[in-house]
Amino acid sequence: MKIDRYPENPLITPGDVPPSRDDFQVLGAFNAGVTRYNGETLMLMRVAEQPVCDDPAICRVPLLETEGDTSQMVIREFRRDDPDINFSDPRVVSFPDHLLLTSISHLRLARSRDGRNFTVDPVPALEPDRPSEAFGLEDPRITQIDDTYYIVYKAVSDNGICQALATTKDFVNYDKHGVILCPENMDSMLFPARIGGNYAILHRPVGSMIGGPMMYVGYGTDPMHFGEHHFLLGKSSGGWDSGRVGGGAVPFLTDRGWLELYHAATPDDHYCLGAMLLDAEEPHRMLAKTPAPIMKPEASYEVQGFKANVVFTCGAIVEGERVSVYYGAADEVMAGADLCLSEILEALEPA
Amino acid sequence: MKIDRYPENPLITPGDVPPSRDDFQVLGAFNAGVTRYNGETLMLMRVAEQPVCDDPAICRVPLLETEGDTSQMVIREFRRDDPDINFSDPRVVSFPDHLLLTSISHLRLARSRDGRNFTVDPVPALEPDRPSEAFGLEDPRITQIDDTYYIVYKAVSDNGICQALATTKDFVNYDKHGVILCPENMDSMLFPARIGGNYAILHRPVGSMIGGPMMYVGYGTDPMHFGEHHFLLGKSSGGWDSGRVGGGAVPFLTDRGWLELYHAATPDDHYCLGAMLLDAEEPHRMLAKTPAPIMKPEASYEVQGFKANVVFTCGAIVEGERVSVYYGAADEVMAGADLCLSEILEALEPA
């Protein structure tokens, strides 16, 4: 598989993103939903921020607190020598019976005329503003249907990891529609067309007792309520996809069916991209998939960073044979690469 | 709290239920959804069955296998001395990376004129017949809206624990509508009225990374597709409800709001019943709950059995002051008890 990583990579680094508050620093700008709008390529990035803290003995944790209809960001402080708290994972503060995140994410736009050189908006597009978003907004996918852009994103709080929906027609004004898939769910996106008159959603629930992380497809008569959920793919018992699998880019229609570029990881979190082909009329039926990754972490910005060895896409732009994959690298930066559609299709094997 | 357990308890035992196949034995008849229909009290029981096996060195596991549009029950055999398999929990056969259940459940009706003396139907009402039900159907709740009875039940397979919907108008003919809530979800039920024109569902997703088992309320414009999910209650950090919580009987409307009799358990699976009051117009808002259980395992058939110390309700019949709670006891039998509505309401404390 030929992977043309862009010479401009990384396209966006944390230093390119002004923090949302003076007392915050940007840790990562990654896992962006991608679309074309008004002649531009838009990346709606997950921007992870952390309170600035000069005291290495202290961990400062950002958190949205809601009281009635008003909410405000609060900073909680914990001593790193507290024997009841585990700080070994830099992403979380683990207490005996719950956890907090060390950063909070919002969604921020970057815009480009050429798909390579991006300008970052000075302020967030979508920010946490309700209890279900107390720990932040993450990993959006953007799906255009008619003149509406449907943004499905992770809403994270101590009440679980949900999938929530926002819509926009202009990337200036946004409407939030609340939680559309309850915990635990990640990596969800609408298909970019009604299928048999219905909306379809690719999502990634987690079976706690049975099943582990699994890709599912559900259907809805409107884009806010879903049912008719069907299992699509679970993790394998060995190899590159034995830790987890989940949706990646928004699926796009080819003459053979929906092509989905998804992610898979080993149990030690080595994240790669694979491809699968879904039935055009019944996308919960997987027709074929790539037995091996089509893209692995190899570039320096993929194998090093906040979380090493991660390539993770939330969106691609397809024009003819060229599949421009935008992806988060090492949970820290955005990058892009061109793949060839016919090469991806040739790599598929019947499911 | 006065609990009038019925002198006829247990109302149904495994010996009262003819197995669905000659080579199966009934392990339990419990966790029945309950409703009134045509002058009778109906219990739609979970009937757990196991292949008869005379060889103590062998464990025989029932499983529905599907090939295209046809499915058939198969029996798989495992040697109990296999070092790669863990048989310590009598309910499951644990392999290193997945598990099977030692029994498979279907749903079976029992009918009564007086609510105390029941006759068991000779054959199942609803049986596993598709991949999402490969491990069985469990824990139904029955909700009447107009002339339709909505049965929400656990559909269990190696693709996770889902909530599925079936409907009937006569308890003879049933229509299955597939999976309405994806993994992992249990203890779900429709509210018995449209609320603001919409359907509402009480359900119990599980946050694997964050949250654990949590009660949620979602809404739908039809009874098969849900969104607008709101957190309702999670487990506490200590006490009778520190292991898990989940919906119990179908909520019923009082002049103070929806009254929900729910279950909670300790980390070592001591299951009790509690009560909560939900806002009449916005049932995702909890107004009050009982700080202590309203019913604990105490009778012999509750503290002994397939799984000791379990009282677990899926339905109650309310007539004036009398709340007739039907409940599974010790994951083995059905029992009933009358509670007093005003006593339950008096036990509530503001949330």
Tab-separated table of N, CA, C and O in Angstrom, chain A residues 210-255:
chain	number	residue	atom	x	y	z
A	210	ILE	N	-19.503	-9.237	28.409
A	210	ILE	CA	-19.354	-10.068	27.216
A	210	ILE	C	-19.072	-9.166	26.019
A	210	ILE	O	-19.785	-8.197	25.791
A	211	GLY	N	-18.038	-9.495	25.259
A	211	GLY	CA	-17.864	-8.866	23.957
A	211	GLY	C	-16.730	-7.885	23.835
A	211	GLY	O	-16.109	-7.800	22.786
A	212	GLY	N	-16.454	-7.084	24.881
A	212	GLY	CA	-15.435	-6.056	24.762
A	212	GLY	C	-15.832	-4.997	23.750
A	212	GLY	O	-17.007	-4.832	23.420
A	213	PRO	N	-14.841	-4.241	23.239
A	213	PRO	CA	-15.174	-3.203	22.251
A	213	PRO	C	-15.598	-3.819	20.925
A	213	PRO	O	-14.926	-4.708	20.400
A	214	MET	N	-16.745	-3.360	20.386
A	214	MET	CA	-17.301	-3.935	19.162
A	214	MET	C	-17.836	-2.824	18.275
A	214	MET	O	-18.417	-1.868	18.763
A	215	MET	N	-17.691	-2.997	16.969
A	215	MET	CA	-18.313	-2.074	16.024
A	215	MET	C	-19.733	-2.557	15.727
A	215	MET	O	-19.958	-3.748	15.497
A	216	TYR	N	-20.674	-1.635	15.782
A	216	TYR	CA	-22.082	-1.901	15.500
A	216	TYR	C	-22.580	-0.894	14.457
A	216	TYR	O	-22.007	0.187	14.314
A	217	VAL	N	-23.659	-1.251	13.768
A	217	VAL	CA	-24.376	-0.309	12.911
A	217	VAL	C	-25.828	-0.279	13.373
A	217	VAL	O	-26.446	-1.332	13.570
A	218	GLY	N	-26.345	0.923	13.588
A	218	GLY	CA	-27.744	1.110	13.958
A	218	GLY	C	-28.449	1.982	12.936
A	218	GLY	O	-27.811	2.590	12.065
A	219	TYR	N	-29.773	2.036	13.054
A	219	TYR	CA	-30.569	2.804	12.094
A	219	TYR	C	-31.560	3.694	12.836
A	219	TYR	O	-31.973	3.369	13.960
A	220	GLY	N	-31.944	4.795	12.178
A	220	GLY	CA	-32.922	5.692	12.769
A	220	GLY	C	-33.798	6.316	11.714
A	220	GLY	O	-33.362	6.542	10.588
A	221	THR	N	-35.044	6.579	12.092
A	221	THR	CA	-35.917	7.291	11.156
A	221	THR	C	-35.601	8.784	11.168
A	221	THR	O	-35.997	9.512	10.272
A	222	ASP	N	-34.913	9.244	12.199
A	222	ASP	CA	-34.372	10.605	12.211
A	222	ASP	C	-32.929	10.500	12.713
A	222	ASP	O	-32.499	9.429	13.160
A	223	PRO	N	-32.149	11.584	12.638
A	223	PRO	CA	-30.720	11.451	12.993
A	223	PRO	C	-30.429	11.556	14.483
A	223	PRO	O	-29.276	11.632	14.876
A	224	MET	N	-31.458	11.548	15.326
A	224	MET	CA	-31.240	11.716	16.762
A	224	MET	C	-31.660	10.532	17.610
A	224	MET	O	-31.373	10.487	18.792
A	225	HIS	N	-32.370	9.580	17.010
A	225	HIS	CA	-32.861	8.424	17.761
A	225	HIS	C	-32.519	7.161	16.970
A	225	HIS	O	-32.877	7.060	15.800
A	226	PHE	N	-31.876	6.211	17.632
A	226	PHE	CA	-31.404	5.030	16.908
A	226	PHE	C	-31.847	3.736	17.568
A	226	PHE	O	-32.018	3.647	18.778
A	227	GLY	N	-32.019	2.729	16.716
A	227	GLY	CA	-32.339	1.375	17.141
A	227	GLY	C	-31.847	0.423	16.071
A	227	GLY	O	-30.923	0.760	15.326
A	228	GLU	N	-32.459	-0.773	15.983
A	228	GLU	CA	-32.073	-1.749	14.947
A	228	GLU	C	-30.551	-1.912	14.909
A	228	GLU	O	-29.943	-1.838	13.840
A	229	HIS	N	-29.962	-2.114	16.079
A	229	HIS	CA	-28.504	-2.212	16.171
A	229	HIS	C	-28.041	-3.612	15.769
A	229	HIS	O	-28.597	-4.614	16.221
A	230	HIS	N	-27.003	-3.654	14.950
A	230	HIS	CA	-26.442	-4.914	14.462
A	230	HIS	C	-24.941	-4.952	14.728
A	230	HIS	O	-24.231	-3.984	14.447
A	231	PHE	N	-24.480	-6.090	15.197
A	231	PHE	CA	-23.044	-6.309	15.370
A	231	PHE	C	-22.346	-6.298	14.022
A	231	PHE	O	-22.846	-6.868	13.040
A	232	LEU	N	-21.178	-5.671	13.975
A	232	LEU	CA	-20.410	-5.616	12.728
A	232	LEU	C	-19.063	-6.318	12.870
A	232	LEU	O	-18.730	-7.195	12.077
A	233	LEU	N	-18.284	-5.948	13.866
A	233	LEU	CA	-16.937	-6.512	14.009
A	233	LEU	C	-16.461	-6.362	15.445
A	233	LEU	O	-16.625	-5.298	16.045
A	234	GLY	N	-15.864	-7.415	15.974
A	234	GLY	CA	-15.221	-7.346	17.276
A	234	GLY	C	-13.722	-7.488	17.119
A	234	GLY	O	-13.210	-7.696	16.019
A	235	LYS	N	-13.026	-7.393	18.237
A	235	LYS	CA	-11.577	-7.556	18.172
A	235	LYS	C	-11.248	-9.012	17.868
A	235	LYS	O	-12.039	-9.919	18.148
A	236	SER	N	-10.087	-9.226	17.287
A	236	SER	CA	-9.666	-10.589	16.973
A	236	SER	C	-8.988	-11.212	18.189
A	236	SER	O	-8.790	-10.555	19.209
A	237	SER	N	-8.636	-12.463	18.066
A	237	SER	CA	-7.985	-13.120	19.207
A	237	SER	C	-6.462	-13.006	19.148
A	237	SER	O	-5.777	-13.512	20.014
A	238	GLY	N	-5.940	-12.321	18.151
A	238	GLY	CA	-4.490	-12.117	18.092
A	238	GLY	C	-4.151	-11.135	17.007
A	238	GLY	O	-4.928	-10.931	16.077
A	239	GLY	N	-3.002	-10.481	17.128
A	239	GLY	CA	-2.549	-9.613	16.045
A	239	GLY	C	-2.873	-8.153	16.235
A	239	GLY	O	-3.159	-7.697	17.345
A	240	TRP	N	-2.860	-7.435	15.113
A	240	TRP	CA	-2.934	-5.967	15.134
A	240	TRP	C	-4.271	-5.434	15.619
A	240	TRP	O	-4.356	-4.280	16.036
A	241	ASP	N	-5.320	-6.269	15.597
A	241	ASP	CA	-6.667	-5.833	15.958
A	241	ASP	C	-7.199	-6.613	17.147
A	241	ASP	O	-8.398	-6.792	17.305
A	242	SER	N	-6.306	-7.062	18.036
A	242	SER	CA	-6.728	-7.901	19.158
A	242	SER	C	-6.981	-7.110	20.432
A	242	SER	O	-7.440	-7.671	21.434
A	243	GLY	N	-6.691	-5.802	20.415
A	243	GLY	CA	-6.960	-4.988	21.603
A	243	GLY	C	-8.288	-4.258	21.506
A	243	GLY	O	-9.080	-4.254	22.434
A	244	ARG	N	-8.510	-3.634	20.357
A	244	ARG	CA	-9.767	-2.922	20.136
A	244	ARG	C	-9.930	-2.607	18.660
A	244	ARG	O	-8.965	-2.578	17.910
A	245	VAL	N	-11.163	-2.391	18.253
A	245	VAL	CA	-11.470	-1.916	16.909
A	245	VAL	C	-12.509	-0.809	17.057
A	245	VAL	O	-13.235	-0.745	18.052
A	246	GLY	N	-12.580	0.069	16.065
A	246	GLY	CA	-13.575	1.131	16.101
A	246	GLY	C	-13.585	1.890	14.797
A	246	GLY	O	-12.605	1.871	14.035
A	247	GLY	N	-14.698	2.576	14.530
A	247	GLY	CA	-14.815	3.352	13.308
A	247	GLY	C	-13.755	4.427	13.228
A	247	GLY	O	-13.250	4.917	14.249
A	248	GLY	N	-13.416	4.819	11.985
A	248	GLY	CA	-12.424	5.858	11.766
A	248	GLY	C	-13.039	7.007	10.986
A	248	GLY	O	-13.795	7.803	11.535
A	249	ALA	N	-12.727	7.034	9.686
A	249	ALA	CA	-13.282	8.070	8.823
A	249	ALA	C	-14.755	7.785	8.550
A	249	ALA	O	-15.209	6.646	8.636
A	250	VAL	N	-15.508	8.835	8.214
A	250	VAL	CA	-16.899	8.646	7.792
A	250	VAL	C	-16.898	7.776	6.533
A	250	VAL	O	-16.126	8.026	5.603
A	251	PRO	N	-17.711	6.718	6.489
A	251	PRO	CA	-17.715	5.828	5.316
A	251	PRO	C	-18.083	6.593	4.049
A	251	PRO	O	-18.833	7.573	4.092
A	252	PHE	N	-17.551	6.144	2.920
A	252	PHE	CA	-17.927	6.760	1.647
A	252	PHE	C	-18.288	5.659	0.660
A	252	PHE	O	-17.791	4.537	0.730
A	253	LEU	N	-19.199	6.012	-0.247
A	253	LEU	CA	-19.756	5.006	-1.148
A	253	LEU	C	-18.843	4.799	-2.352
A	253	LEU	O	-18.408	5.758	-2.990
A	254	THR	N	-18.547	3.534	-2.642
A	254	THR	CA	-17.836	3.158	-3.864
A	254	THR	C	-18.790	2.286	-4.684
A	254	THR	O	-19.892	1.950	-4.221
A	255	ASP	N	-18.354	1.896	-5.866
A	255	ASP	CA	-19.258	1.061	-6.677
A	255	ASP	C	-19.357	-0.360	-6.124
A	255	ASP	O	-20.184	-1.150	-6.573
